Amino acid sequence: MSTDATSFATQPVLYRLENRAERTACEEAMRHRKGEVVDTLEEQLVEWLVTETPSLRQQPDVLAQAIQNQIGEAGWEAFGTWAWFPWRQTWVRLLPEAAFIAVRTNRNRNKITTEEQDLLASKCVGIAGLSVGSALAMTLAMERTCGKLKLADFDVLELSNLNRIQTGVHHLGVPKAVAIARAIAEVDPYFEVELFPDGFTAENAEAFMEGLDFVCDACDQVRAKANLRWHAKANGIPLIMETSDRGMIDIERYDEADTPFLHGRISDTMLEAMRNASAWEPEFFDAFIDVSQASERGVASLQAVGTTLVGWPQLYTDVAAGGAHAAQVIRSIFLGEHVPDARHYLEWNEQLLESVN
């Protein structure tokens, strides 16, 4: 199997039926591409109308008229969008984009207001690394905390990744970026995802950072972590790093003037050394992780890597919680709430034990 991400389909083919040319192209495609057909458009339309006007549930005649008004003279054949998912061999009929997004995010209201949802839709987030980063990517897309994601990862999915990455065994050997992009597309075919299948590198750094409003460091390579911060600061982009030990999360406000690297834990000189390093040095690792604050099992695991452990352990509970926490931080900053540059530990078990004791 090829592992070149460009050889994999990651976005459905969309045919917007209000457009005559696309409608004709869709009819032709459906004659030649056989597969499962899912058509719940009428139920989706009813749900949209009811979410816009909840009282319609008790007014069936008015609801029927509202349906007819939306369909118009062109009829059902010219309403909605057909989406072809080539990796699923499936056709799915959907509401038009604006209505689809309104319904899919309706239960966010009013924890996120309509005006806030519109603001979030204009934002772009970049994520470098898709093990821990996969949970954040899915959370951001599910909640539509942004309107576009840039995903950078060079690795392919292995069986041991399936303790923390939500996808199926059919994606083994497939690039992680492809698996995550497909998972997002299956939830929201209109959501925009751009892939960087070589990972975050010095060569693609400018293209990756262009247009970003936030960046997440979820990668393992010291050079990439250093370059992310250098470019984030140069471009005034806030950065977040979440680890899977003690719920440690770093909020780095490079969008604010004179913010030091990693809360001052990394000097300009050390950052330059990191940007050119070929491997981790003890002082580099301690700057990022702070071994003195790591959990007892985390320290023991670190010492066992390469002997009894093949890599740093990452539980799905930690990864899922970290993705949720990071997404909440990103949303808060996008909405203008006060979120200072700081390191936090959000380990629930520790707080639970403290309350018990």
Short mmCIF file of C-alpha atoms in Angstrom, two decimals:
data_model
loop_
_atom_site.label_atom_id
_atom_site.label_comp_id
_atom_site.label_asym_id
_atom_site.label_seq_id
_atom_site.Cartn_x
_atom_site.Cartn_y
_atom_site.Cartn_z
CA MET A 1 0.00 0.00 0.00
CA SER A 2 1.25 3.46 -0.90
CA THR A 3 1.87 5.72 2.10
CA ASP A 4 2.00 8.91 0.02
CA ALA A 5 -0.81 11.00 1.52
CA THR A 6 -1.49 12.66 -1.83
CA SER A 7 -2.58 9.29 -3.25
CA PHE A 8 -5.48 9.05 -0.79
CA ALA A 9 -8.87 10.75 -1.05
CA THR A 10 -9.56 12.76 2.10
CA GLN A 11 -12.47 14.97 1.03
CA PRO A 12 -15.82 13.95 -0.44
CA VAL A 13 -16.82 15.17 -3.88
CA LEU A 14 -19.66 17.64 -3.39
CA TYR A 15 -22.39 18.31 -5.94
CA ARG A 16 -24.47 21.37 -5.04
CA LEU A 17 -27.79 20.69 -6.68
CA GLU A 18 -28.96 24.30 -7.00
CA ASN A 19 -26.26 24.61 -9.66
CA ARG A 20 -27.53 23.13 -12.92
CA ALA A 21 -24.07 22.10 -14.14
CA GLU A 22 -23.23 20.35 -10.86
CA ARG A 23 -26.64 18.68 -10.86
CA THR A 24 -26.00 17.28 -14.33
CA ALA A 25 -22.51 16.16 -13.33
CA CYS A 26 -23.95 14.46 -10.26
CA GLU A 27 -26.51 12.54 -12.30
CA GLU A 28 -23.73 11.30 -14.57
CA ALA A 29 -21.48 10.37 -11.64
CA MET A 30 -24.26 8.45 -9.88
CA ARG A 31 -24.82 6.36 -12.99
CA HIS A 32 -21.18 5.25 -12.99
CA ARG A 33 -20.26 5.19 -9.28
CA LYS A 34 -22.27 2.52 -7.57
CA GLY A 35 -22.37 2.31 -3.80
CA GLU A 36 -24.52 2.75 -0.74
CA VAL A 37 -26.99 5.64 -0.93
CA VAL A 38 -28.06 7.54 2.20
CA ASP A 39 -30.82 10.09 1.67
CA THR A 40 -32.42 11.66 4.76
CA LEU A 41 -32.71 15.12 3.25
CA GLU A 42 -36.38 15.60 4.14
CA GLU A 43 -35.71 14.78 7.81
CA GLN A 44 -32.71 17.14 7.81
CA LEU A 45 -34.84 19.92 6.32
CA VAL A 46 -37.51 19.43 8.97
CA GLU A 47 -34.83 19.53 11.68
CA TRP A 48 -33.42 22.77 10.25
CA LEU A 49 -36.81 24.47 10.10
CA VAL A 50 -37.68 23.38 13.62
CA THR A 51 -34.34 24.55 15.03
CA GLU A 52 -35.00 27.94 13.43
CA THR A 53 -38.61 28.05 14.70
CA PRO A 54 -39.20 25.48 17.49
CA SER A 55 -42.95 26.17 17.57
CA LEU A 56 -43.29 24.47 14.15
CA ARG A 57 -43.25 21.10 15.95
CA GLN A 58 -46.81 21.82 17.09
CA GLN A 59 -47.94 23.25 13.73
CA PRO A 60 -47.75 20.50 11.07
CA ASP A 61 -49.62 22.49 8.43
CA VAL A 62 -47.34 25.50 8.86
CA LEU A 63 -44.32 23.19 8.83
CA ALA A 64 -45.47 21.60 5.57
CA GLN A 65 -45.79 25.03 4.00
CA ALA A 66 -42.34 26.03 5.29
CA ILE A 67 -40.89 22.91 3.64
CA GLN A 68 -42.54 23.82 0.35
CA ASN A 69 -41.24 27.38 0.59
CA GLN A 70 -37.67 26.14 1.04
CA ILE A 71 -37.87 23.67 -1.82
CA GLY A 72 -39.35 26.23 -4.20
CA GLU A 73 -40.49 25.69 -7.75
CA ALA A 74 -37.34 23.79 -8.74
CA GLY A 75 -38.34 20.93 -6.43
CA TRP A 76 -36.37 18.37 -4.44
CA GLU A 77 -34.05 17.52 -7.34
CA ALA A 78 -32.49 20.99 -7.17
CA PHE A 79 -32.22 21.20 -3.38
CA GLY A 80 -29.31 20.19 -1.17
CA THR A 81 -25.95 18.57 -1.85
CA TRP A 82 -24.92 15.06 -2.82
CA ALA A 83 -21.61 14.04 -1.24
CA TRP A 84 -19.61 11.12 -2.68
CA PHE A 85 -17.21 9.52 -0.19
CA PRO A 86 -14.82 7.47 -2.35
CA TRP A 87 -13.15 5.69 0.58
CA ARG A 88 -16.59 4.55 1.79
CA GLN A 89 -18.10 4.05 -1.67
CA THR A 90 -21.12 5.92 -0.34
CA TRP A 91 -23.41 8.68 -1.51
CA VAL A 92 -24.96 10.92 1.18
CA ARG A 93 -27.49 13.67 0.54
CA LEU A 94 -27.16 16.73 2.75
CA LEU A 95 -28.64 20.13 3.43
CA PRO A 96 -27.00 23.10 1.66
CA GLU A 97 -23.85 24.24 3.47
CA ALA A 98 -25.23 27.10 5.57
CA ALA A 99 -28.24 25.10 6.71
CA PHE A 100 -26.12 22.02 7.40
CA ILE A 101 -23.74 24.01 9.62
CA ALA A 102 -26.64 25.72 11.40
CA VAL A 103 -28.21 22.38 12.31
CA ARG A 104 -24.96 20.62 13.17
CA THR A 105 -23.93 23.39 15.57
CA ASN A 106 -27.42 24.15 16.87
CA ARG A 107 -26.90 22.28 20.14
CA ASN A 108 -23.85 24.44 20.83
CA ARG A 109 -26.26 27.31 21.45
CA ASN A 110 -26.24 29.24 23.70
CA LYS A 111 -23.03 28.08 25.32
CA ILE A 112 -21.68 29.41 22.04
CA THR A 113 -23.91 32.13 20.62
CA THR A 114 -24.70 32.39 16.93
CA GLU A 115 -22.52 35.51 16.69
CA GLU A 116 -19.63 33.71 18.41
CA GLN A 117 -20.03 30.69 16.12
CA ASP A 118 -19.79 32.99 13.11
CA LEU A 119 -16.60 34.53 14.51
CA LEU A 120 -15.07 31.11 15.15
CA ALA A 121 -15.87 30.09 11.58
CA SER A 122 -13.36 32.68 10.35
CA LYS A 123 -10.46 31.13 12.33
CA CYS A 124 -7.74 28.73 11.19
CA VAL A 125 -5.83 26.40 13.53
CA GLY A 126 -2.68 24.44 12.72
CA ILE A 127 -1.78 21.20 14.50
CA ALA A 128 1.68 19.66 14.24
CA GLY A 129 1.54 16.01 15.30
CA LEU A 130 -1.52 13.78 15.17
CA SER A 131 -1.24 11.34 18.02
CA VAL A 132 -2.16 13.64 20.91
CA GLY A 133 -3.09 16.20 18.25
CA SER A 134 -5.74 13.94 16.73
CA ALA A 135 -8.06 14.44 19.72
CA LEU A 136 -7.70 18.21 19.44
CA ALA A 137 -8.34 18.13 15.70
CA MET A 138 -11.53 16.14 16.15
CA THR A 139 -12.72 18.33 19.03
CA LEU A 140 -12.15 21.55 17.10
CA ALA A 141 -13.98 20.17 14.07
CA MET A 142 -16.85 18.66 16.10
CA GLU A 143 -17.46 21.96 17.89
CA ARG A 144 -16.51 24.08 14.86
CA THR A 145 -14.21 26.13 17.05
CA CYS A 146 -12.60 27.16 13.77
CA GLY A 147 -13.48 27.05 10.11
CA LYS A 148 -10.28 25.46 8.85
CA LEU A 149 -7.58 23.11 10.12
CA LYS A 150 -4.04 22.61 8.88
CA LEU A 151 -2.77 19.16 9.90
CA ALA A 152 0.93 18.28 9.77
CA ASP A 153 2.14 14.73 10.36
CA PHE A 154 4.56 12.50 8.45
CA ASP A 155 3.74 9.18 10.14
CA VAL A 156 1.48 6.28 9.20
CA LEU A 157 -1.04 4.62 11.45
CA GLU A 158 0.25 1.57 13.32
CA LEU A 159 -1.68 -0.87 15.48
CA SER A 160 -0.21 0.53 18.71
CA ASN A 161 -1.64 3.96 17.79
CA LEU A 162 -5.17 2.62 18.18
CA ASN A 163 -5.08 3.02 21.96
CA ARG A 164 -5.40 6.80 21.47
CA ILE A 165 -6.38 7.66 17.87
CA GLN A 166 -10.05 7.21 17.06
CA THR A 167 -10.15 5.43 13.73
CA GLY A 168 -10.59 1.90 12.43
CA VAL A 169 -8.29 -0.99 11.59
CA HIS A 170 -9.05 -0.36 7.91
CA HIS A 171 -6.73 2.65 8.20
CA LEU A 172 -3.67 0.70 9.37
CA GLY A 173 -0.73 1.66 7.15
CA VAL A 174 -2.50 4.83 6.04
CA PRO A 175 -1.00 8.25 6.90
CA LYS A 176 -2.38 9.55 10.19
CA ALA A 177 -3.25 12.85 8.52
CA VAL A 178 -5.41 11.01 5.99
CA ALA A 179 -7.24 9.02 8.67
CA ILE A 180 -8.02 12.15 10.71
CA ALA A 181 -9.04 14.20 7.66
CA ARG A 182 -11.44 11.45 6.63
CA ALA A 183 -12.92 11.23 10.12
CA ILE A 184 -13.57 14.98 10.08
CA ALA A 185 -15.06 14.84 6.57
CA GLU A 186 -17.47 12.10 7.61
CA VAL A 187 -18.80 14.35 10.40
CA ASP A 188 -18.76 17.59 8.40
CA PRO A 189 -18.14 17.36 4.65
CA TYR A 190 -18.09 21.16 4.40
CA PHE A 191 -15.27 21.60 6.93
CA GLU A 192 -11.97 22.67 5.35
CA VAL A 193 -8.84 20.64 6.09
CA GLU A 194 -5.39 21.15 4.56
CA LEU A 195 -2.77 18.43 4.96
CA PHE A 196 0.99 18.72 5.34
CA PRO A 197 1.97 15.06 4.92
CA ASP A 198 5.70 15.71 5.47
CA GLY A 199 4.98 16.99 8.97
CA PHE A 200 6.02 20.44 10.14
CA THR A 201 9.45 21.17 8.67
CA ALA A 202 11.75 24.12 8.13
CA GLU A 203 10.92 23.89 4.42
CA ASN A 204 7.14 24.15 4.80
CA ALA A 205 7.02 26.28 7.95
CA GLU A 206 6.01 29.51 6.21
CA ALA A 207 3.25 27.82 4.22
CA PHE A 208 1.98 26.05 7.34
CA MET A 209 1.93 29.25 9.41
CA GLU A 210 0.35 31.41 6.71
CA GLY A 211 -3.17 32.39 7.71
CA LEU A 212 -3.06 30.67 11.11
CA ASP A 213 -4.81 32.18 14.11
CA PHE A 214 -3.55 29.50 16.53
CA VAL A 215 -1.02 26.68 16.44
CA CYS A 216 -0.74 23.49 18.48
CA ASP A 217 2.54 21.75 19.27
CA ALA A 218 1.75 18.04 19.49
CA CYS A 219 4.93 16.76 17.85
CA ASP A 220 7.94 14.89 19.24
CA GLN A 221 10.95 16.30 17.39
CA VAL A 222 12.93 18.97 19.26
CA ARG A 223 13.76 20.84 16.06
CA ALA A 224 10.10 21.02 15.05
CA LYS A 225 9.02 22.17 18.52
CA ALA A 226 11.61 24.94 18.50
CA ASN A 227 10.74 26.06 14.98
CA LEU A 228 7.04 26.15 15.83
CA ARG A 229 7.75 28.63 18.61
CA TRP A 230 10.15 30.71 16.55
CA HIS A 231 7.60 31.09 13.75
CA ALA A 232 4.69 31.58 16.16
CA LYS A 233 6.48 34.45 17.85
CA ALA A 234 7.64 35.94 14.54
CA ASN A 235 4.04 35.90 13.28
CA GLY A 236 2.31 36.83 16.55
CA ILE A 237 0.38 33.56 16.78
CA PRO A 238 -0.63 32.00 20.13
CA LEU A 239 0.56 28.43 20.69
CA ILE A 240 -0.63 25.60 22.90
CA MET A 241 1.15 22.41 23.95
CA GLU A 242 -0.62 19.60 25.80
CA THR A 243 1.18 16.58 27.20
CA SER A 244 -0.22 13.28 28.42
CA ASP A 245 1.39 13.43 31.87
CA ARG A 246 -0.45 15.11 34.76
CA GLY A 247 -2.60 16.96 32.24
CA MET A 248 0.16 19.50 31.68
CA ILE A 249 -0.87 22.24 29.26
CA ASP A 250 1.19 25.21 28.09
CA ILE A 251 -0.58 28.33 26.87
CA GLU A 252 1.98 30.50 25.08
CA ARG A 253 0.76 33.97 24.12
CA TYR A 254 3.10 34.89 21.28
CA ASP A 255 0.30 37.14 20.04
CA GLU A 256 1.21 39.45 22.92
CA ALA A 257 4.30 41.67 22.91
CA ASP A 258 7.54 40.49 24.56
CA THR A 259 6.28 37.01 25.46
CA PRO A 260 9.36 34.85 26.20
CA PHE A 261 9.71 31.37 24.78
CA LEU A 262 7.86 28.78 26.89
CA HIS A 263 7.24 31.21 29.78
CA GLY A 264 10.97 32.01 29.94
CA ARG A 265 12.01 28.39 30.29
CA ILE A 266 13.83 28.62 26.93
CA SER A 267 16.28 31.42 26.22
CA ASP A 268 16.80 32.79 22.73
CA THR A 269 20.20 31.06 22.66
CA MET A 270 18.76 27.70 23.69
CA LEU A 271 15.99 28.02 21.12
CA GLU A 272 18.53 28.52 18.34
CA ALA A 273 20.41 25.44 19.55
CA MET A 274 17.16 23.48 19.51
CA ARG A 275 16.32 24.67 15.99
CA ASN A 276 19.53 23.08 14.74
CA ALA A 277 19.61 20.03 17.01
CA SER A 278 19.47 16.51 15.57
CA ALA A 279 18.37 14.89 18.85
CA TRP A 280 17.09 15.65 22.33
CA GLU A 281 19.52 16.86 24.97
CA PRO A 282 18.68 16.54 28.70
CA GLU A 283 18.38 20.32 29.14
CA PHE A 284 16.06 20.54 26.12
CA PHE A 285 13.81 17.83 27.49
CA ASP A 286 13.67 19.33 30.95
CA ALA A 287 12.76 22.74 29.56
CA PHE A 288 9.69 21.27 27.90
CA ILE A 289 8.66 18.61 30.40
CA ASP A 290 10.22 19.64 33.75
CA VAL A 291 11.09 16.16 34.99
CA SER A 292 10.92 17.38 38.61
CA GLN A 293 7.17 17.95 38.13
CA ALA A 294 6.44 14.78 36.17
CA SER A 295 4.36 11.99 37.68
CA GLU A 296 6.09 9.10 39.41
CA ARG A 297 5.00 6.68 36.71
CA GLY A 298 5.93 9.19 34.03
CA VAL A 299 9.51 9.41 35.32
CA ALA A 300 9.74 5.64 35.63
CA SER A 301 8.40 5.25 32.09
CA LEU A 302 10.91 7.75 30.73
CA GLN A 303 13.74 5.75 32.26
CA ALA A 304 12.37 2.55 30.73
CA VAL A 305 12.04 3.86 27.17
CA GLY A 306 14.39 1.89 24.94
CA THR A 307 14.64 -1.05 27.33
CA THR A 308 11.26 -2.36 28.50
CA LEU A 309 9.17 0.35 26.79
CA VAL A 310 9.28 1.24 23.11
CA GLY A 311 7.93 4.76 23.70
CA TRP A 312 6.38 7.24 26.11
CA PRO A 313 3.00 5.89 27.33
CA GLN A 314 -0.12 7.81 26.33
CA LEU A 315 -3.56 6.83 27.64
CA TYR A 316 -6.66 7.69 25.66
CA THR A 317 -8.24 9.30 28.73
CA ASP A 318 -5.27 11.67 28.91
CA VAL A 319 -5.29 12.34 25.17
CA ALA A 320 -9.05 12.93 25.02
CA ALA A 321 -9.02 15.21 28.07
CA GLY A 322 -6.03 17.11 26.71
CA GLY A 323 -7.76 17.66 23.36
CA ALA A 324 -10.85 18.98 25.13
CA HIS A 325 -8.87 21.28 27.43
CA ALA A 326 -6.80 22.66 24.57
CA ALA A 327 -9.92 23.29 22.48
CA GLN A 328 -11.52 25.19 25.36
CA VAL A 329 -8.44 27.39 25.67
CA ILE A 330 -8.38 28.09 21.94
CA ARG A 331 -12.08 28.99 21.92
CA SER A 332 -11.65 31.31 24.90
CA ILE A 333 -8.77 33.18 23.27
CA PHE A 334 -10.64 33.47 19.95
CA LEU A 335 -13.59 34.98 21.81
CA GLY A 336 -11.41 37.57 23.53
CA GLU A 337 -11.46 36.15 27.05
CA HIS A 338 -8.50 36.76 29.35
CA VAL A 339 -6.19 33.73 29.13
CA PRO A 340 -2.65 34.45 30.37
CA ASP A 341 0.63 32.93 29.22
CA ALA A 342 1.09 30.07 31.70
CA ARG A 343 1.68 26.39 32.40
CA HIS A 344 -1.12 24.45 34.09
CA TYR A 345 -1.53 20.93 35.46
CA LEU A 346 -5.07 19.63 35.04
CA GLU A 347 -4.77 16.09 36.40
CA TRP A 348 -8.25 15.18 37.61
CA ASN A 349 -7.09 12.23 39.75
CA GLU A 350 -4.82 14.51 41.78
CA GLN A 351 -7.64 16.98 42.42
CA LEU A 352 -9.98 14.15 43.35
CA LEU A 353 -7.50 12.73 45.86
CA GLU A 354 -6.95 16.18 47.36
CA SER A 355 -10.69 16.63 47.89
CA VAL A 356 -10.97 13.18 49.48
CA ASN A 357 -8.03 13.79 51.81
#
